[in-house]
PDB file of C-alpha atoms in Angstrom:
ATOM      1  CA  MET A  14       3.701 -13.090   2.922  1.00 91.00           C
ATOM      2  CA  ILE A  15       1.997 -10.254   4.552  1.00 96.00           C
ATOM      3  CA  ALA A  16       1.236 -11.536   7.985  1.00 94.00           C
ATOM      4  CA  GLY A  17      -0.552 -10.209  11.011  1.00 95.00           C
ATOM      5  CA  LYS A  18      -3.915 -11.028  12.981  1.00 93.00           C
ATOM      6  CA  SER A  19      -5.356  -7.695  12.723  1.00 95.00           C
ATOM      7  CA  LYS A  20      -5.712  -5.293   9.821  1.00 94.00           C
ATOM      8  CA  LEU A  21      -3.124  -2.823  11.671  1.00 97.00           C
ATOM      9  CA  ASP A  22      -0.681  -5.708  12.134  1.00 98.00           C
ATOM     10  CA  ARG A  23      -0.813  -6.375   8.339  1.00 97.00           C
ATOM     11  CA  LYS A  24      -0.429  -2.623   7.403  1.00 98.00           C
ATOM     12  CA  LYS A  25       2.564  -2.587   9.623  1.00 98.00           C
ATOM     13  CA  HIS A  26       4.337  -5.598   8.063  1.00 98.00           C
ATOM     14  CA  LEU A  27       3.472  -4.155   4.499  1.00 98.00           C
ATOM     15  CA  ALA A  28       5.014  -0.969   5.490  1.00 99.00           C
ATOM     16  CA  SER A  29       8.115  -2.613   6.527  1.00 99.00           C
ATOM     17  CA  ILE A  30       8.283  -4.721   3.397  1.00 98.00           C
ATOM     18  CA  VAL A  31       7.845  -1.265   1.369  1.00 99.00           C
ATOM     19  CA  ALA A  32      10.631   0.560   3.260  1.00 99.00           C
ATOM     20  CA  GLY A  33      12.942  -2.390   3.028  1.00 98.00           C
ATOM     21  CA  HIS A  34      12.247  -2.625  -0.578  1.00 98.00           C
ATOM     22  CA  LEU A  35      12.759   1.050  -1.226  1.00 99.00           C
ATOM     23  CA  VAL A  36      15.906   0.877   0.731  1.00 99.00           C
ATOM     24  CA  SER A  37      17.291  -2.093  -1.326  1.00 98.00           C
ATOM     25  CA  LEU A  38      16.764   0.148  -4.537  1.00 98.00           C
ATOM     26  CA  GLY A  39      18.962   2.913  -3.114  1.00 98.00           C
ATOM     27  CA  HIS A  40      16.265   5.217  -1.594  1.00 98.00           C
ATOM     28  CA  THR A  41      15.917   6.410   1.879  1.00 99.00           C
ATOM     29  CA  ALA A  42      12.677   4.895   3.560  1.00 99.00           C
ATOM     30  CA  SER A  43      11.387   4.560   7.218  1.00 99.00           C
ATOM     31  CA  VAL A  44       8.135   3.500   8.796  1.00 99.00           C
ATOM     32  CA  VAL A  45       6.228   6.197  10.487  1.00 99.00           C
ATOM     33  CA  GLU A  46       3.295   5.822  12.783  1.00 98.00           C
ATOM     34  CA  GLY A  47       0.702   8.046  14.205  1.00 98.00           C
ATOM     35  CA  ARG A  48       1.384  11.230  11.703  1.00 98.00           C
ATOM     36  CA  VAL A  49      -1.463  13.511  11.280  1.00 98.00           C
ATOM     37  CA  ASN A  50      -1.718  14.834   7.556  1.00 98.00           C
ATOM     38  CA  SER A  51      -2.888  18.269   6.210  1.00 98.00           C
ATOM     39  CA  ALA A  52      -6.333  17.200   5.985  1.00 97.00           C
ATOM     40  CA  GLY A  53      -6.525  16.082   9.907  1.00 97.00           C
ATOM     41  CA  HIS A  54      -6.389  12.424   9.122  1.00 96.00           C
ATOM     42  CA  ARG A  55      -4.157  10.549  11.467  1.00 97.00           C
ATOM     43  CA  ASP A  56      -2.158   7.769   9.593  1.00 96.00           C
ATOM     44  CA  GLN A  57      -1.791   4.667  11.619  1.00 97.00           C
ATOM     45  CA  VAL A  58       1.383   3.703   9.656  1.00 98.00           C
ATOM     46  CA  LEU A  59       2.928   4.943   6.498  1.00 98.00           C
ATOM     47  CA  VAL A  60       6.385   5.072   4.683  1.00 99.00           C
ATOM     48  CA  ASP A  61       8.495   8.379   4.599  1.00 99.00           C
ATOM     49  CA  SER A  62      10.799   7.896   1.750  1.00 99.00           C
ATOM     50  CA  ALA A  63      12.890   9.623  -0.996  1.00 98.00           C
ATOM     51  CA  ILE A  64      10.009   9.060  -3.261  1.00 98.00           C
ATOM     52  CA  GLY A  65       7.630  10.752  -1.059  1.00 98.00           C
ATOM     53  CA  LEU A  66       4.915   9.623   1.672  1.00 99.00           C
ATOM     54  CA  VAL A  67       3.524   6.384   0.711  1.00 99.00           C
ATOM     55  CA  HIS A  68       0.007   5.340   1.944  1.00 98.00           C
ATOM     56  CA  VAL A  69      -0.016   1.492   2.774  1.00 98.00           C
ATOM     57  CA  THR A  70      -3.111  -0.628   2.103  1.00 98.00           C
ATOM     58  CA  ALA A  71      -2.645  -4.417   2.876  1.00 97.00           C
ATOM     59  CA  SER A  72      -5.593  -6.394   1.407  1.00 96.00           C
ATOM     60  CA  SER A  73      -6.530  -9.816   2.715  1.00 93.00           C
ATOM     61  CA  ASN A  74      -8.318 -10.500  -0.738  1.00 93.00           C
ATOM     62  CA  THR A  75      -6.581 -13.388  -2.554  1.00 94.00           C
ATOM     63  CA  GLU A  76      -8.769 -13.381  -5.508  1.00 95.00           C
ATOM     64  CA  PRO A  77      -6.781 -12.941  -8.690  1.00 94.00           C
ATOM     65  CA  ASN A  78      -8.546  -9.725  -9.835  1.00 93.00           C
ATOM     66  CA  GLY A  79     -10.404  -8.850  -6.629  1.00 96.00           C
ATOM     67  CA  SER A  80     -11.305  -5.343  -5.646  1.00 97.00           C
ATOM     68  CA  ILE A  81      -9.303  -3.334  -3.046  1.00 97.00           C
ATOM     69  CA  LEU A  82     -11.029  -0.495  -1.283  1.00 96.00           C
ATOM     70  CA  CYS A  83      -9.469   2.948  -1.991  1.00 96.00           C
ATOM     71  CA  SER A  84     -11.859   5.043   0.137  1.00 95.00           C
ATOM     72  CA  ASP A  85     -13.873   5.049   3.361  1.00 92.00           C
ATOM     73  CA  ILE A  86     -16.451   2.329   2.977  1.00 87.00           C
ATOM     74  CA  GLU A  87     -19.142   4.512   4.563  1.00 88.00           C
ATOM     75  CA  ASP A  88     -18.729   7.989   2.792  1.00 92.00           C
ATOM     76  CA  GLY A  89     -16.070   7.612   0.128  1.00 92.00           C
ATOM     77  CA  ASP A  90     -13.694  10.008   1.923  1.00 96.00           C
ATOM     78  CA  GLN A  91     -10.062   9.722   0.797  1.00 98.00           C
ATOM     79  CA  SER A  92      -8.415  12.277   3.422  1.00 97.00           C
ATOM     80  CA  PHE A  93      -5.893   9.568   4.109  1.00 97.00           C
ATOM     81  CA  LEU A  94      -4.347  10.365   0.699  1.00 98.00           C
ATOM     82  CA  ALA A  95      -3.616  13.949   1.638  1.00 98.00           C
ATOM     83  CA  ASP A  96       0.225  14.795   1.327  1.00 98.00           C
ATOM     84  CA  LYS A  97       0.872  11.351  -0.206  1.00 98.00           C
ATOM     85  CA  GLU A  98       2.777  10.907  -3.419  1.00 98.00           C
ATOM     86  CA  VAL A  99       2.130   7.152  -3.683  1.00 99.00           C
ATOM     87  CA  ALA A 100      -0.102   4.457  -2.459  1.00 99.00           C
ATOM     88  CA  ALA A 101       1.406   1.018  -1.776  1.00 99.00           C
ATOM     89  CA  PHE A 102      -1.059  -2.089  -2.312  1.00 98.00           C
ATOM     90  CA  GLY A 103      -0.007  -5.469  -1.082  1.00 98.00           C
ATOM     91  CA  TRP A 104      -1.786  -8.744  -1.083  1.00 98.00           C
ATOM     92  CA  ASN A 105      -1.007 -12.347  -0.630  1.00 96.00           C
ATOM     93  CA  THR A 106      -2.097 -14.862  -3.558  1.00 95.00           C
ATOM     94  CA  GLY A 107      -3.881 -18.037  -3.406  1.00 92.00           C
ATOM     95  CA  ASP A 108      -0.767 -19.951  -4.018  1.00 92.00           C
ATOM     96  CA  GLY A 109       1.391 -18.133  -1.221  1.00 92.00           C
ATOM     97  CA  ARG A 110       3.182 -15.410  -3.049  1.00 96.00           C
ATOM     98  CA  THR A 111       2.927 -11.783  -2.024  1.00 97.00           C
ATOM     99  CA  THR A 112       2.459  -8.990  -4.551  1.00 98.00           C
ATOM    100  CA  VAL A 113       3.375  -5.333  -3.644  1.00 98.00           C
ATOM    101  CA  MET A 114       2.753  -2.576  -6.151  1.00 99.00           C
ATOM    102  CA  LEU A 115       3.257   1.056  -5.772  1.00 99.00           C
ATOM    103  CA  VAL A 116       0.865   3.611  -7.538  1.00 99.00           C
ATOM    104  CA  PRO A 117       0.852   7.260  -7.899  1.00 99.00           C
ATOM    105  CA  ALA A 118      -1.572   8.673  -5.481  1.00 98.00           C
ATOM    106  CA  GLU A 119      -3.132  10.643  -8.300  1.00 98.00           C
ATOM    107  CA  ALA A 120      -4.362   7.440 -10.019  1.00 98.00           C
ATOM    108  CA  VAL A 121      -6.032   6.309  -6.807  1.00 98.00           C
ATOM    109  CA  ARG A 122      -7.810   9.779  -5.922  1.00 98.00           C
ATOM    110  CA  GLY A 123     -11.525   9.514  -7.093  1.00 97.00           C
ATOM    111  CA  ASN A 124     -11.819   5.944  -7.096  1.00 97.00           C
ATOM    112  CA  LYS A 125     -13.918   4.078  -4.408  1.00 96.00           C
ATOM    113  CA  SER A 126     -12.000   0.803  -4.931  1.00 97.00           C
ATOM    114  CA  MET A 127      -9.630  -0.433  -7.627  1.00 98.00           C
ATOM    115  CA  THR A 128      -9.258  -3.949  -9.088  1.00 98.00           C
ATOM    116  CA  LYS A 129      -5.938  -5.670  -8.960  1.00 98.00           C
ATOM    117  CA  ASP A 130      -5.657  -5.222 -12.720  1.00 98.00           C
ATOM    118  CA  GLN A 131      -6.363  -1.519 -12.478  1.00 98.00           C
ATOM    119  CA  ILE A 132      -3.673  -1.240  -9.750  1.00 98.00           C
ATOM    120  CA  ARG A 133      -1.231  -3.348 -11.894  1.00 98.00           C
ATOM    121  CA  SER A 134      -1.914  -0.974 -14.971  1.00 98.00           C
ATOM    122  CA  ALA A 135      -1.473   2.245 -12.793  1.00 99.00           C
ATOM    123  CA  SER A 136       1.626   0.943 -10.934  1.00 99.00           C
ATOM    124  CA  ILE A 137       5.171   2.140 -11.148  1.00 98.00           C
ATOM    125  CA  ARG A 138       6.784  -0.900 -12.592  1.00 98.00           C
ATOM    126  CA  ALA A 139      10.245  -0.165 -11.196  1.00 97.00           C
ATOM    127  CA  TYR A 140       8.772  -0.454  -7.745  1.00 98.00           C
ATOM    128  CA  THR A 141       6.831  -3.623  -8.136  1.00 98.00           C
ATOM    129  CA  LEU A 142       7.842  -6.552  -5.778  1.00 98.00           C
ATOM    130  CA  MET A 143       6.811 -10.114  -5.968  1.00 97.00           C
ATOM    131  CA  LEU A 144       7.892 -12.361  -3.202  1.00 96.00           C
ATOM    132  CA  GLY A 145       7.820 -16.118  -3.559  1.00 92.00           C
ATOM    133  CA  PRO A 146       5.991 -18.464  -1.392  1.00 86.00           C
ATOM    134  CA  PRO A 147       7.382 -19.363   2.107  1.00 74.00           C
ATOM    135  CA  ALA A 148       9.664 -22.279   2.141  1.00 71.00           C
TER     136      ALA A 148
END
């Protein structure tokens, strides 16, 4: 399960899941905090990996096809995607499982939000991760 009391805690937990998953697949990957990208956006947390820089979005929405915000809620800005090759989306399901999907950043650009079905369709299947419910 993606855990954490705050949004930042959940992002950090998801980043560690993504980095660990990429390492298990034979890639290098590490969690980075406080990096400023070329658009001047300061990333709270991201994954620096062999597949590129990975933006991390941990959603608290457990609806099966709920929407996940992909831009600033106020102005639609996506400067957080600058320099990123991939966006990782993670969410817990109503039955206690955790879904993690990596999507090419190009598929995210221009979308204010994406449904979970849209994320699934755009995801890189080789990097999809499903974690079972806690014991």
